[in-house]
Amino acid sequence: MQLGVGEVVRIFGLTSDKGRELNGREATVLTVGDRCHVELAGGDAVSVRNCNLVRAGEYDSDDGWNVGRVAKRQRTEPGSAS
């Protein structure tokens, strides 16, 4: 999945204490790469691995984190053909 600057994403699958606080939060992509810099609603910017982001529209709140579907989805590296 190729994310673009300005896209709204949702953070999921983080396991550290600080990361778990970010799970489920929406953010706007500032930079794209293996680690994306994203801006949270309050204006704080954090760095999150690309594989822990999903487009906000792909998040299904009725199905929890939808980790099964999202984790199985093929990921593409930035700059590679999709």
mmCIF file of C-alpha atoms in Angstrom:
data_model
loop_
_atom_site.group_PDB
_atom_site.id
_atom_site.type_symbol
_atom_site.label_atom_id
_atom_site.label_comp_id
_atom_site.label_asym_id
_atom_site.label_seq_id
_atom_site.Cartn_x
_atom_site.Cartn_y
_atom_site.Cartn_z
ATOM 1 C CA MET A 1 0.000 0.000 0.000
ATOM 2 C CA GLN A 2 1.403 3.344 -1.018
ATOM 3 C CA LEU A 3 0.428 6.216 1.229
ATOM 4 C CA GLY A 4 0.602 9.811 0.113
ATOM 5 C CA VAL A 5 1.355 13.066 1.888
ATOM 6 C CA GLY A 6 -1.869 14.599 3.173
ATOM 7 C CA GLU A 7 -3.787 11.318 3.449
ATOM 8 C CA VAL A 8 -5.747 10.647 6.615
ATOM 9 C CA VAL A 9 -4.695 7.376 8.250
ATOM 10 C CA ARG A 10 -5.442 5.413 11.382
ATOM 11 C CA ILE A 11 -2.700 3.951 13.574
ATOM 12 C CA PHE A 12 -2.996 0.300 14.618
ATOM 13 C CA GLY A 13 -0.998 -2.639 15.925
ATOM 14 C CA LEU A 14 1.501 -0.797 18.134
ATOM 15 C CA THR A 15 2.486 -2.817 21.190
ATOM 16 C CA SER A 16 4.650 -0.543 23.376
ATOM 17 C CA ASP A 17 3.007 1.325 26.245
ATOM 18 C CA LYS A 18 3.264 4.638 24.379
ATOM 19 C CA GLY A 19 2.257 2.995 21.093
ATOM 20 C CA ARG A 20 -0.902 1.444 22.526
ATOM 21 C CA GLU A 21 -2.031 4.957 23.432
ATOM 22 C CA LEU A 22 -1.793 5.867 19.722
ATOM 23 C CA ASN A 23 -3.711 2.844 18.403
ATOM 24 C CA GLY A 24 -7.001 3.891 16.846
ATOM 25 C CA ARG A 25 -6.046 7.564 16.465
ATOM 26 C CA GLU A 26 -6.365 9.304 13.146
ATOM 27 C CA ALA A 27 -3.479 11.303 11.752
ATOM 28 C CA THR A 28 -2.442 13.103 8.593
ATOM 29 C CA VAL A 29 0.635 11.879 6.696
ATOM 30 C CA LEU A 30 3.457 14.444 6.607
ATOM 31 C CA THR A 31 6.238 12.305 5.062
ATOM 32 C CA VAL A 32 6.248 8.852 3.478
ATOM 33 C CA GLY A 33 8.813 6.059 3.863
ATOM 34 C CA ASP A 34 9.425 2.914 5.913
ATOM 35 C CA ARG A 35 8.562 5.189 8.805
ATOM 36 C CA CYS A 36 5.989 7.860 8.089
ATOM 37 C CA HIS A 37 5.788 11.087 10.033
ATOM 38 C CA VAL A 38 2.167 11.782 10.853
ATOM 39 C CA GLU A 39 0.411 14.655 12.592
ATOM 40 C CA LEU A 40 -2.181 13.770 15.213
ATOM 41 C CA ALA A 41 -5.345 15.823 15.718
ATOM 42 C CA GLY A 42 -3.766 17.816 18.566
ATOM 43 C CA GLY A 43 -0.861 18.873 16.361
ATOM 44 C CA ASP A 44 1.723 16.443 17.764
ATOM 45 C CA ALA A 45 3.854 14.721 15.125
ATOM 46 C CA VAL A 46 5.007 11.121 15.579
ATOM 47 C CA SER A 47 6.955 8.629 13.483
ATOM 48 C CA VAL A 48 5.140 5.344 12.780
ATOM 49 C CA ARG A 49 6.145 2.398 10.610
ATOM 50 C CA ASN A 50 4.203 2.276 7.352
ATOM 51 C CA CYS A 51 2.920 -1.215 8.200
ATOM 52 C CA ASN A 52 1.149 0.234 11.272
ATOM 53 C CA LEU A 53 -0.935 2.657 9.246
ATOM 54 C CA VAL A 54 -4.130 2.099 7.316
ATOM 55 C CA ARG A 55 -6.131 4.627 5.337
ATOM 56 C CA ALA A 56 -8.878 5.897 7.623
ATOM 57 C CA GLY A 57 -11.554 4.692 5.185
ATOM 58 C CA GLU A 58 -10.203 1.122 5.343
ATOM 59 C CA TYR A 59 -10.665 0.955 9.109
ATOM 60 C CA ASP A 60 -13.799 -0.918 10.087
ATOM 61 C CA SER A 61 -14.866 0.079 13.588
ATOM 62 C CA ASP A 62 -17.426 -2.743 13.689
ATOM 63 C CA ASP A 63 -14.626 -5.254 13.159
ATOM 64 C CA GLY A 64 -12.131 -3.953 15.712
ATOM 65 C CA TRP A 65 -8.713 -3.267 14.228
ATOM 66 C CA ASN A 66 -9.349 -5.470 11.206
ATOM 67 C CA VAL A 67 -5.794 -6.682 11.746
ATOM 68 C CA GLY A 68 -6.408 -9.980 9.969
ATOM 69 C CA ARG A 69 -7.356 -8.286 6.724
ATOM 70 C CA VAL A 70 -4.865 -5.442 6.949
ATOM 71 C CA ALA A 71 -1.879 -7.580 7.993
ATOM 72 C CA LYS A 72 -2.426 -9.989 5.083
ATOM 73 C CA ARG A 73 -2.585 -7.205 2.512
ATOM 74 C CA GLN A 74 0.448 -6.984 0.246
ATOM 75 C CA ARG A 75 2.643 -4.013 1.069
ATOM 76 C CA THR A 76 4.752 -2.211 -1.491
ATOM 77 C CA GLU A 77 7.873 -0.289 -0.773
ATOM 78 C CA PRO A 78 7.947 3.428 -1.554
ATOM 79 C CA GLY A 79 9.037 3.973 -5.142
ATOM 80 C CA SER A 80 8.171 0.453 -6.291
ATOM 81 C CA ALA A 81 5.536 -0.293 -8.905
ATOM 82 C CA SER A 82 2.091 -1.154 -7.539
#
